[in-house]
PDB file of C-alpha atoms in Angstrom:
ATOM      1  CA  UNK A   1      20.095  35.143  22.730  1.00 41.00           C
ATOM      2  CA  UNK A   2      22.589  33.976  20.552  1.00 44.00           C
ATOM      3  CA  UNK A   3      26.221  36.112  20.611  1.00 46.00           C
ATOM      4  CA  UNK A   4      28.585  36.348  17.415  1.00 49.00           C
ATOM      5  CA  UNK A   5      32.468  36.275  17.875  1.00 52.00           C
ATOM      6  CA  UNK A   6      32.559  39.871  16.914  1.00 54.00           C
ATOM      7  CA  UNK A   7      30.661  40.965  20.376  1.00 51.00           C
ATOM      8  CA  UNK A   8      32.441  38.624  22.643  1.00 54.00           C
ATOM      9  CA  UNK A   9      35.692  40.756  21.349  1.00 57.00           C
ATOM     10  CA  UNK A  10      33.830  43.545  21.965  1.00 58.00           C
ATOM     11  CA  UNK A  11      33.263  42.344  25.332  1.00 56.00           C
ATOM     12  CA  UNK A  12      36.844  41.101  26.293  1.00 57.00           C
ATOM     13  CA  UNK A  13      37.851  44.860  24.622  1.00 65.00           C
ATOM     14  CA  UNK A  14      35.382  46.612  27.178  1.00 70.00           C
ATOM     15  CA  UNK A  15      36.655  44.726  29.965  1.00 68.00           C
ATOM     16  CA  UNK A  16      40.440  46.026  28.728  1.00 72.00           C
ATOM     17  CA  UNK A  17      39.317  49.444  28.793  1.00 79.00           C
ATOM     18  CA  UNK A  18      37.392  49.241  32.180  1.00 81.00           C
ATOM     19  CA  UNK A  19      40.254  47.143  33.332  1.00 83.00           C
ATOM     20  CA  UNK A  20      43.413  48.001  31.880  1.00 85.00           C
ATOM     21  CA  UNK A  21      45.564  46.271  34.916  1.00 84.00           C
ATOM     22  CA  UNK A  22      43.606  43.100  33.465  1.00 82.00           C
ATOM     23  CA  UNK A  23      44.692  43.707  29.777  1.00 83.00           C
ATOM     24  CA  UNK A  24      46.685  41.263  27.858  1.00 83.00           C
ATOM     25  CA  UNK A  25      49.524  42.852  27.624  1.00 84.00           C
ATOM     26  CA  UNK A  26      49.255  43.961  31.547  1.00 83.00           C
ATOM     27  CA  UNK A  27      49.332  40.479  32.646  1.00 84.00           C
ATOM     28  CA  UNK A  28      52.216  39.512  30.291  1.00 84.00           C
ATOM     29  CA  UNK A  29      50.043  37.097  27.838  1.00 84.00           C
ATOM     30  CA  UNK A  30      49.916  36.498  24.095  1.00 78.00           C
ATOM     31  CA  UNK A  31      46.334  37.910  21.669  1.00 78.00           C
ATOM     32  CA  UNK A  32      45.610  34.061  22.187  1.00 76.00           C
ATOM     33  CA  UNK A  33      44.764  34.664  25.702  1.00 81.00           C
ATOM     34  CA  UNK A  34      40.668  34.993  25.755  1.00 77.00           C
ATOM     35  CA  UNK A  35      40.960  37.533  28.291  1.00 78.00           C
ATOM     36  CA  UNK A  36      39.372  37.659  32.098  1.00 80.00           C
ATOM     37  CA  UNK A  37      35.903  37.337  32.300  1.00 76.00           C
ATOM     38  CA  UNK A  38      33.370  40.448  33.490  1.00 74.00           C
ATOM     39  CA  UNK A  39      31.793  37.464  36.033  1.00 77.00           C
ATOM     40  CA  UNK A  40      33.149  34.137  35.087  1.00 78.00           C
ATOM     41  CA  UNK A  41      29.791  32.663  37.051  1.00 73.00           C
ATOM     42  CA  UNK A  42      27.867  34.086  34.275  1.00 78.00           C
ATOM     43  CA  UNK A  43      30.212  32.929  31.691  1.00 80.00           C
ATOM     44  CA  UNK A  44      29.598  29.309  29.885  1.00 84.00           C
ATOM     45  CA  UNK A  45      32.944  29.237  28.664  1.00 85.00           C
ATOM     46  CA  UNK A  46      34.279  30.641  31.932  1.00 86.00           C
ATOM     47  CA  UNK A  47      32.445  27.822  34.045  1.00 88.00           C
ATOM     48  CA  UNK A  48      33.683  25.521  31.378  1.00 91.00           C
ATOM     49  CA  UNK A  49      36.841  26.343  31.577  1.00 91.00           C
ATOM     50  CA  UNK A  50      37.283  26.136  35.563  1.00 90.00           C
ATOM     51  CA  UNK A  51      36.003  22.500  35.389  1.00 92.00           C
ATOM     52  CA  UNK A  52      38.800  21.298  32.595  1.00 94.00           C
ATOM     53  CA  UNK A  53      40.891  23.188  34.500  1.00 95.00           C
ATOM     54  CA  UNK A  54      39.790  21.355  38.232  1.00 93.00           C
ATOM     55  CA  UNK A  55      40.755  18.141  36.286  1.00 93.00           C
ATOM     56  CA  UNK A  56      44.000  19.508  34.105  1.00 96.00           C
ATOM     57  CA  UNK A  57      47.577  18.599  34.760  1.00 97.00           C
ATOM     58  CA  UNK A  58      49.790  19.403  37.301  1.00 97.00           C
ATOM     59  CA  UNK A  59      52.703  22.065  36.725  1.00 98.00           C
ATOM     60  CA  UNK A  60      54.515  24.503  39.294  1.00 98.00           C
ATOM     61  CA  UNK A  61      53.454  27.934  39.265  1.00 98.00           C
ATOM     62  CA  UNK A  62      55.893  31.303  40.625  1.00 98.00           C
ATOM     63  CA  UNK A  63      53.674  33.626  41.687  1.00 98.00           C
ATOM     64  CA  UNK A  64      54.757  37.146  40.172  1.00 96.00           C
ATOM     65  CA  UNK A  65      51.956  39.461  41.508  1.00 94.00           C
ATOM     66  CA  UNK A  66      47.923  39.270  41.173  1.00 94.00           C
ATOM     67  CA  UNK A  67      45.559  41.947  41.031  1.00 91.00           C
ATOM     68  CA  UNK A  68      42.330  42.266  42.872  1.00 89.00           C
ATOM     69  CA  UNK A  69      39.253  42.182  40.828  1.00 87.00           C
ATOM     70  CA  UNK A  70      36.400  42.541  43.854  1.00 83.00           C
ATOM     71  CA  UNK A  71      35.698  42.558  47.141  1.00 78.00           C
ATOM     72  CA  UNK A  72      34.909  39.033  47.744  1.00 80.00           C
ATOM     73  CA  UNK A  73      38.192  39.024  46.925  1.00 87.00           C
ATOM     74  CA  UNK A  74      38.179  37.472  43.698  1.00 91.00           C
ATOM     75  CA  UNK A  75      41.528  37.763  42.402  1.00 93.00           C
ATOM     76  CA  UNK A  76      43.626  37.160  39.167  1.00 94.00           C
ATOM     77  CA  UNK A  77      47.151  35.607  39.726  1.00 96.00           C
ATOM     78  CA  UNK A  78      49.703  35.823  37.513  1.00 96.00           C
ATOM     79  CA  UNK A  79      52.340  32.779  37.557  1.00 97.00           C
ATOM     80  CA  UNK A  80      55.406  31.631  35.699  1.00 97.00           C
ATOM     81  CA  UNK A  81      54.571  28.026  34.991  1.00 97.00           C
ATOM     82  CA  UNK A  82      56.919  25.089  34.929  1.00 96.00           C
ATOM     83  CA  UNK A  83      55.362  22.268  33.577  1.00 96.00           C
ATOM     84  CA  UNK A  84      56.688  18.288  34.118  1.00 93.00           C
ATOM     85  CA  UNK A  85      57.351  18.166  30.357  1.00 92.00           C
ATOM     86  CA  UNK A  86      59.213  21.026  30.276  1.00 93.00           C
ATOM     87  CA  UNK A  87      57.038  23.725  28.974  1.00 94.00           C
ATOM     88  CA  UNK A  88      57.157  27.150  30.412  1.00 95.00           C
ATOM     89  CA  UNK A  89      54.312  29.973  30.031  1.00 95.00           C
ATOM     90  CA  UNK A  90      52.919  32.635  31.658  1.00 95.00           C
ATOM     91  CA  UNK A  91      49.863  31.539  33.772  1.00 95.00           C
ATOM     92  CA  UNK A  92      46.826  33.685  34.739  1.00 95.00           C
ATOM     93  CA  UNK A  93      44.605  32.261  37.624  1.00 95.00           C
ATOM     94  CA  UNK A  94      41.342  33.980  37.927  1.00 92.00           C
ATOM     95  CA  UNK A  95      40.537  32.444  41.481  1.00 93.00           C
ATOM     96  CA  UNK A  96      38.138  33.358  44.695  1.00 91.00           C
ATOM     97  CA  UNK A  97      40.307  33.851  47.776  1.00 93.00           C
ATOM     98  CA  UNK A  98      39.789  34.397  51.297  1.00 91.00           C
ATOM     99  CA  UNK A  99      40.689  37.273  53.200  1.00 90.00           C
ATOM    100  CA  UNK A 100      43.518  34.818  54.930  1.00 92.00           C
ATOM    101  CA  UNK A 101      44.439  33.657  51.963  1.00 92.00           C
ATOM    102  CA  UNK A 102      45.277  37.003  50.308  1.00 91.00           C
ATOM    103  CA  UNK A 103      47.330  37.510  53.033  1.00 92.00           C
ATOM    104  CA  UNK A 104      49.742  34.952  53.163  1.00 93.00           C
ATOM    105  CA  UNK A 105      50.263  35.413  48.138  1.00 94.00           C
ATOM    106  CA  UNK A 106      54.078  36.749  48.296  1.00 96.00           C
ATOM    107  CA  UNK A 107      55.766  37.300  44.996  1.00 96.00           C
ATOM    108  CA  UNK A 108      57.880  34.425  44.183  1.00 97.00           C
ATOM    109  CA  UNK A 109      56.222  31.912  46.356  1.00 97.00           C
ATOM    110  CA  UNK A 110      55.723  28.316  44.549  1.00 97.00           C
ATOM    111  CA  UNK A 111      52.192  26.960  44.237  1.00 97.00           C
ATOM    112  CA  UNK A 112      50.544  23.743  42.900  1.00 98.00           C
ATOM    113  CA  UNK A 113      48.546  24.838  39.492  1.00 98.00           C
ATOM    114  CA  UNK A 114      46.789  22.646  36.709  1.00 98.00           C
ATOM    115  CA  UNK A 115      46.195  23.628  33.126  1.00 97.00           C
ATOM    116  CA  UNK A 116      45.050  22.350  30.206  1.00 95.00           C
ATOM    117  CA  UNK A 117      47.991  20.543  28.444  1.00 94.00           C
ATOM    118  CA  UNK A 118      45.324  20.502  25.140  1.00 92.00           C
ATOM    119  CA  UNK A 119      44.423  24.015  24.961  1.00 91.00           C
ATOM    120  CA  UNK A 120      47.574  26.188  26.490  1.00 87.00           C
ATOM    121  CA  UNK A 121      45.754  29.598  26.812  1.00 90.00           C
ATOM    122  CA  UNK A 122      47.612  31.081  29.369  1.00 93.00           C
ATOM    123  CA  UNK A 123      44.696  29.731  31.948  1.00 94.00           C
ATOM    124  CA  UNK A 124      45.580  28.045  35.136  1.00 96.00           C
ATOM    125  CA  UNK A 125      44.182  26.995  38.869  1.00 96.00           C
ATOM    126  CA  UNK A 126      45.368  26.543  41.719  1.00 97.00           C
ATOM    127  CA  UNK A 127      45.774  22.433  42.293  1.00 97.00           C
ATOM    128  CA  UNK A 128      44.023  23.083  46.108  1.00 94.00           C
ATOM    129  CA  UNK A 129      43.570  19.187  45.958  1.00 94.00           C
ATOM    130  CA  UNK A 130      47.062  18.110  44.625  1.00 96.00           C
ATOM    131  CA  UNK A 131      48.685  15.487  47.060  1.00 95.00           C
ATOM    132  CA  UNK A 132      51.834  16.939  48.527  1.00 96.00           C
ATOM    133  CA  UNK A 133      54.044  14.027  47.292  1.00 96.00           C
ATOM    134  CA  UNK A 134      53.178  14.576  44.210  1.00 95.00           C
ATOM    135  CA  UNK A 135      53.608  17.771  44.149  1.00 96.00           C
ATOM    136  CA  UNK A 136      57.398  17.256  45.413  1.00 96.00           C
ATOM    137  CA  UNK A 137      57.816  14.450  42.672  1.00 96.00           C
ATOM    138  CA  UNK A 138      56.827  17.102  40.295  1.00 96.00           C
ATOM    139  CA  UNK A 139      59.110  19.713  42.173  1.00 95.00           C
ATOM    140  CA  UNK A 140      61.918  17.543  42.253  1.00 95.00           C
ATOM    141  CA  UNK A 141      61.935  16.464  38.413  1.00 93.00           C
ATOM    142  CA  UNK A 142      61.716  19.836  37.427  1.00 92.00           C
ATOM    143  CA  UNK A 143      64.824  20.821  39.744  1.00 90.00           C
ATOM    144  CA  UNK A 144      66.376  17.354  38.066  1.00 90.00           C
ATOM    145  CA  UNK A 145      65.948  18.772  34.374  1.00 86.00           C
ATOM    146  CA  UNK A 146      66.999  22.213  35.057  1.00 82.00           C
ATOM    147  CA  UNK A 147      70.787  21.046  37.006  1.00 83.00           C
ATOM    148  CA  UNK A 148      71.420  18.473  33.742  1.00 83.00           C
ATOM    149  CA  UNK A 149      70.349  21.299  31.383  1.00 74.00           C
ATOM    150  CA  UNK A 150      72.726  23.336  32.773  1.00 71.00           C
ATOM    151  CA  UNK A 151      75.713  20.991  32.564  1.00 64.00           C
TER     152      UNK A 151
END
């Protein structure tokens, strides 16, 4: 069955009203943001999405707060991103946790995140398989930038 743009906007709409915590302008994003998927396994452009995104660059992400969407718990994060060119966005991570993991997200905590330099649409994942040293490269350019901005 083939779906026009119009009914995908109806869908993202539905999902605003069901959802309104998960609404645009709830998790602090642009109209360019598609929007959080019903089931993002159902989803081509969901599953297409989370591979670019397993593959995308590295940035630094501040964790402001996340939302739960399920019980598994799948879970949408919602990050202030730092990238290594200097670009700064809010990030929404729509991610499957465990129940330990969940546990140990505090506001303002600093996390490992790729995105997709090409597309920017708010989306982001967490970089589980960054290497730690890069990662602090990353964390210490950024840190680098910010002191000789500010002098």
């Amino acid at each position: 069955m083939f779906r026009s743009k119009n009914s995908k906007k109806k869908l993202d709409d539905l999902m605003a009203q069901l959802r309104p915590d998960l609404s645009r302008e709830s998790l602090g994003v642009g109209p360019d943001f598609p929007g959080v998927a019903p089931n993002p396994l159902l989803s081509g452009d969901a599953r297409k999405r989370n591979a670019e995104l397993r593959t995308g660059a590295l940035a630094l992400g501040v964790l402001v707060e996340w939302r739960e969407v399920n019980s598994s718990p799948r879970v949408v994060l919602m990050f202030d991103v730092e990238t290594a060119g200097g670009i700064s966005f809010r990030g929404v991570a729509d991610e499957d946790l465990t129940i330990t993991e969940l546990t140990r997200l505090a506001p303002g905590q600093t996390l490992p995140v790729r995105y997709r330099p090409a597309v920017m649409d708010h989306y982001v994942a967490l970089a589980r398989d960054a290497d730690p040293a890069h990662v602090r490269q990353l964390s210490d350019g950024i840190a680098t930038r910010k002191r000789t901005a500010t002098h």
